[in-house]
Structure formats: structure tokens, C-alpha cells
Amino acid sequence: MKVSAILVTLLITFSINNKVFSQARNSIGVGAGLNLPINNDYKVGRDRVIQANIFARNKFALMPTLGIEDIKGKLRSDYSVGFLNLAAKYYATQRIFVFAGPSCYVGGNDGGVIGLGGTAGAGYDWAFDKYSSLEFSLRTDLLPSYFNISPLAGLRVAYKFNFSKKQGKYRVPEEDDMLN
């Protein structure tokens, strides 16, 4: 509970004081997170990802993500599952976004299981400067049913390098703009 209060306070503080905009931009990033299947037969696992953001419109981006999800069992065996998410991201505000999309999973104990699932969630894009940001996301992943795993709930943090500060006909305001 104390950790949550500290995180919320930090996010509000940096949101008020930071003048960098975080709408949809072209970027590449790496991230890691925790996951927990909603079923009691499993314990907390982790994931590692490479994530891209491809600018589509001022508030929209495509978010392909390639990664490995480690699922730890209490009463069942452990799984390592590779995945490719092809999610779409919508920025509700300059920093808060939602995303959803299909996923393809490969893995399991024998490594020969392939199937379709999905991902959905919401997040916060914390911009450090014009070219780098941290992305925090709460998500749920739906794995194919033959993995015998209920949906996963997860928290992920990704560092993103943004390639440009200008996008199409839209432009991200800069500090120099404040002087004019």
C-alpha cells in the first residue's frame, strides 16, 4: 500500500513539472515485467520484451511487441512462452494510453505449441526528454486454452527511445515554443 502511494505521488509530481509531450511517436524499447495467472495454481512469473511504437496519427500508434513470458507453477509445471503482440495504442491524454490487439504464442513444455490469444491494457508514458521515456503498463494477456492457464494479469516497465520529435502534420511542442 505504501509503495502504491509513493508511485502515484511520483507520477503526479513528474506530470505537473515535466513539459515534454508523450503522444504517439516512433520509438523502440526494451522492457521487463511481472505476470500472475488469475488461477491459484501459479505464482508470479516474469516477462522480457522488445517493443516498437509506430506512429499512425497524433493519438494512435501500432505497438508490435516480441517477448518471452515465463509462467511459474505452484501445483503445475513451469512454462516459457514466446509471443508476438500486434496491438494498437490510443492516447487518451498526452501521457495516458490504452491498447489492445491479437497475439501469437509459441512454446510450452515441448516447445511445439502455437496458438492465438490477445492482449489489452492501459499505461502511462513518463517522458524524460525529447527522445527517451519510461512506459508503465498494466495488462492482461489471454493465452491459448491448451496451455491450461487462465488469463494473466501483469505489470511491465519499458524504456523507449523516441526517434523524432515531429510526426506528420502534427508537431510535438518544444520549450522554445513557450517563448513565442
Short mmCIF file of C-alpha atoms in Angstrom, two decimals:
data_model
loop_
_atom_site.label_atom_id
_atom_site.label_comp_id
_atom_site.label_asym_id
_atom_site.label_seq_id
_atom_site.Cartn_x
_atom_site.Cartn_y
_atom_site.Cartn_z
CA MET A 1 0.00 0.00 0.00
CA LYS A 2 2.82 2.42 0.85
CA VAL A 3 4.62 1.60 -2.42
CA SER A 4 1.46 2.42 -4.41
CA ALA A 5 1.08 5.77 -2.66
CA ILE A 6 4.73 6.63 -3.37
CA LEU A 7 4.40 5.69 -7.07
CA VAL A 8 1.22 7.73 -7.50
CA THR A 9 2.84 10.74 -5.80
CA LEU A 10 5.92 10.49 -8.06
CA LEU A 11 3.81 10.19 -11.21
CA ILE A 12 1.70 13.23 -10.29
CA THR A 13 4.79 15.26 -9.40
CA PHE A 14 6.56 14.48 -12.68
CA SER A 15 3.36 15.03 -14.68
CA ILE A 16 2.98 18.54 -13.33
CA ASN A 17 6.64 19.57 -13.65
CA ASN A 18 7.57 17.86 -16.91
CA LYS A 19 6.85 19.90 -20.08
CA VAL A 20 7.64 17.13 -22.59
CA PHE A 21 4.72 15.71 -24.55
CA SER A 22 4.22 11.96 -24.88
CA GLN A 23 1.72 11.44 -27.63
CA ALA A 24 2.18 8.76 -30.27
CA ARG A 25 5.72 8.71 -31.69
CA ASN A 26 8.05 6.32 -33.48
CA SER A 27 10.16 4.51 -30.89
CA ILE A 28 11.91 1.29 -29.97
CA GLY A 29 12.27 -0.02 -26.44
CA VAL A 30 13.13 -2.86 -24.11
CA GLY A 31 11.15 -3.85 -21.08
CA ALA A 32 10.56 -6.31 -18.31
CA GLY A 33 7.62 -7.11 -16.13
CA LEU A 34 5.82 -9.39 -13.75
CA ASN A 35 2.84 -11.58 -14.53
CA LEU A 36 0.42 -13.62 -12.46
CA PRO A 37 -2.12 -16.05 -13.87
CA ILE A 38 -5.51 -15.49 -12.28
CA ASN A 39 -5.60 -19.22 -11.43
CA ASN A 40 -4.23 -20.15 -7.94
CA ASP A 41 -2.12 -22.99 -9.39
CA TYR A 42 0.59 -20.50 -10.42
CA LYS A 43 2.87 -17.96 -8.78
CA VAL A 44 4.41 -14.70 -10.01
CA GLY A 45 6.41 -15.04 -13.24
CA ARG A 46 8.21 -12.52 -15.42
CA ASP A 47 8.50 -11.36 -18.99
CA ARG A 48 11.08 -9.66 -21.19
CA VAL A 49 10.17 -7.73 -24.33
CA ILE A 50 11.38 -5.70 -27.28
CA GLN A 51 8.68 -3.20 -28.15
CA ALA A 52 8.22 -0.81 -31.06
CA ASN A 53 5.79 2.06 -31.45
CA ILE A 54 4.89 3.08 -34.98
CA PHE A 55 3.23 6.47 -35.37
CA ALA A 56 -0.13 6.30 -37.16
CA ARG A 57 -1.91 9.55 -36.12
CA ASN A 58 -1.41 12.07 -33.33
CA LYS A 59 -3.21 9.87 -30.79
CA PHE A 60 -2.76 6.45 -32.43
CA ALA A 61 0.21 4.12 -32.76
CA LEU A 62 0.81 0.48 -33.63
CA MET A 63 2.68 -1.38 -30.88
CA PRO A 64 4.26 -4.65 -32.04
CA THR A 65 5.90 -6.45 -29.13
CA LEU A 66 8.16 -9.52 -29.24
CA GLY A 67 8.93 -11.27 -25.97
CA ILE A 68 9.18 -14.25 -23.66
CA GLU A 69 6.68 -14.90 -20.88
CA ASP A 70 7.87 -17.15 -18.02
CA ILE A 71 4.95 -18.69 -16.15
CA LYS A 72 5.82 -20.28 -12.81
CA GLY A 73 3.71 -23.10 -11.41
CA LYS A 74 2.91 -23.91 -7.78
CA LEU A 75 0.98 -27.08 -8.46
CA ARG A 76 1.60 -27.24 -12.21
CA SER A 77 4.75 -27.21 -14.32
CA ASP A 78 6.56 -24.04 -15.42
CA TYR A 79 6.18 -22.71 -18.97
CA SER A 80 8.24 -20.42 -21.14
CA VAL A 81 6.21 -18.97 -23.96
CA GLY A 82 7.42 -16.77 -26.81
CA PHE A 83 4.92 -14.26 -28.16
CA LEU A 84 4.31 -11.57 -30.75
CA ASN A 85 1.67 -8.95 -29.91
CA LEU A 86 0.28 -6.70 -32.64
CA ALA A 87 -1.57 -4.17 -30.52
CA ALA A 88 -2.97 -0.75 -31.38
CA LYS A 89 -2.39 2.05 -28.88
CA TYR A 90 -4.64 5.07 -28.28
CA TYR A 91 -3.51 8.07 -26.20
CA ALA A 92 -6.49 9.31 -24.16
CA THR A 93 -4.32 12.17 -22.85
CA GLN A 94 -0.76 13.19 -23.63
CA ARG A 95 0.57 10.55 -21.21
CA ILE A 96 -2.20 8.00 -20.53
CA PHE A 97 -2.95 5.35 -23.14
CA VAL A 98 -4.91 2.15 -23.69
CA PHE A 99 -4.00 -0.71 -26.00
CA ALA A 100 -5.44 -3.96 -27.33
CA GLY A 101 -4.67 -6.48 -30.03
CA PRO A 102 -4.10 -10.07 -31.10
CA SER A 103 -1.13 -12.19 -30.05
CA CYS A 104 0.59 -15.29 -31.39
CA TYR A 105 2.16 -17.65 -28.83
CA VAL A 106 4.80 -20.34 -29.37
CA GLY A 107 6.09 -22.56 -26.59
CA GLY A 108 5.01 -24.81 -23.78
CA ASN A 109 6.88 -27.71 -22.20
CA ASP A 110 7.65 -29.37 -25.54
CA GLY A 111 8.14 -26.11 -27.46
CA GLY A 112 5.73 -27.19 -30.17
CA VAL A 113 2.55 -25.37 -29.17
CA ILE A 114 1.43 -22.49 -31.41
CA GLY A 115 -1.76 -20.53 -30.90
CA LEU A 116 -3.60 -17.22 -30.99
CA GLY A 117 -4.54 -15.12 -27.99
CA GLY A 118 -4.78 -11.45 -27.15
CA THR A 119 -3.55 -8.61 -25.01
CA ALA A 120 -5.22 -5.49 -23.57
CA GLY A 121 -4.28 -2.90 -21.01
CA ALA A 122 -3.63 0.68 -20.02
CA GLY A 123 -0.49 2.63 -19.25
CA TYR A 124 1.37 5.81 -18.52
CA ASP A 125 4.17 7.25 -20.67
CA TRP A 126 6.65 9.14 -18.48
CA ALA A 127 8.81 11.31 -20.76
CA PHE A 128 12.31 12.24 -19.58
CA ASP A 129 13.24 14.45 -22.52
CA LYS A 130 12.52 14.79 -26.25
CA TYR A 131 13.97 11.38 -27.06
CA SER A 132 13.50 8.98 -24.13
CA SER A 133 10.71 7.83 -21.86
CA LEU A 134 9.61 5.09 -19.50
CA GLU A 135 6.35 3.35 -20.20
CA PHE A 136 4.43 1.72 -17.33
CA SER A 137 1.58 -0.60 -18.31
CA LEU A 138 -0.97 -2.77 -16.54
CA ARG A 139 -2.13 -5.51 -18.88
CA THR A 140 -3.93 -8.77 -19.25
CA ASP A 141 -2.90 -11.47 -21.71
CA LEU A 142 -5.15 -14.24 -22.95
CA LEU A 143 -3.14 -17.35 -23.82
CA PRO A 144 -4.43 -20.24 -25.96
CA SER A 145 -6.56 -22.62 -23.89
CA TYR A 146 -4.30 -25.67 -24.33
CA PHE A 147 -1.67 -24.02 -22.13
CA ASN A 148 -4.19 -24.70 -19.31
CA ILE A 149 -3.56 -21.22 -17.95
CA SER A 150 -6.24 -18.68 -17.21
CA PRO A 151 -5.66 -15.05 -18.27
CA LEU A 152 -2.52 -13.37 -16.98
CA ALA A 153 -2.50 -10.03 -15.19
CA GLY A 154 0.76 -8.15 -15.45
CA LEU A 155 2.78 -5.02 -14.85
CA ARG A 156 5.51 -4.02 -17.31
CA VAL A 157 8.07 -1.22 -17.46
CA ALA A 158 9.75 -0.40 -20.78
CA TYR A 159 12.45 2.12 -21.65
CA LYS A 160 11.73 3.72 -25.04
CA PHE A 161 13.98 5.70 -27.34
CA ASN A 162 11.87 8.06 -29.49
CA PHE A 163 13.27 8.61 -32.98
CA SER A 164 11.81 12.02 -33.74
CA LYS A 165 10.07 14.93 -32.12
CA LYS A 166 7.94 15.74 -35.18
CA GLN A 167 5.25 13.48 -36.61
CA GLY A 168 3.46 14.10 -39.90
CA LYS A 169 1.41 17.30 -39.89
CA TYR A 170 1.33 17.22 -36.08
CA ARG A 171 4.22 18.61 -34.09
CA VAL A 172 5.18 17.98 -30.51
CA PRO A 173 5.63 21.39 -28.76
CA GLU A 174 9.13 22.30 -27.65
CA GLU A 175 10.35 24.57 -24.87
CA ASP A 176 11.28 27.25 -27.46
CA ASP A 177 7.59 27.44 -28.38
CA MET A 178 6.82 28.73 -24.90
CA LEU A 179 8.89 31.86 -25.62
CA ASN A 180 6.88 32.83 -28.71
#
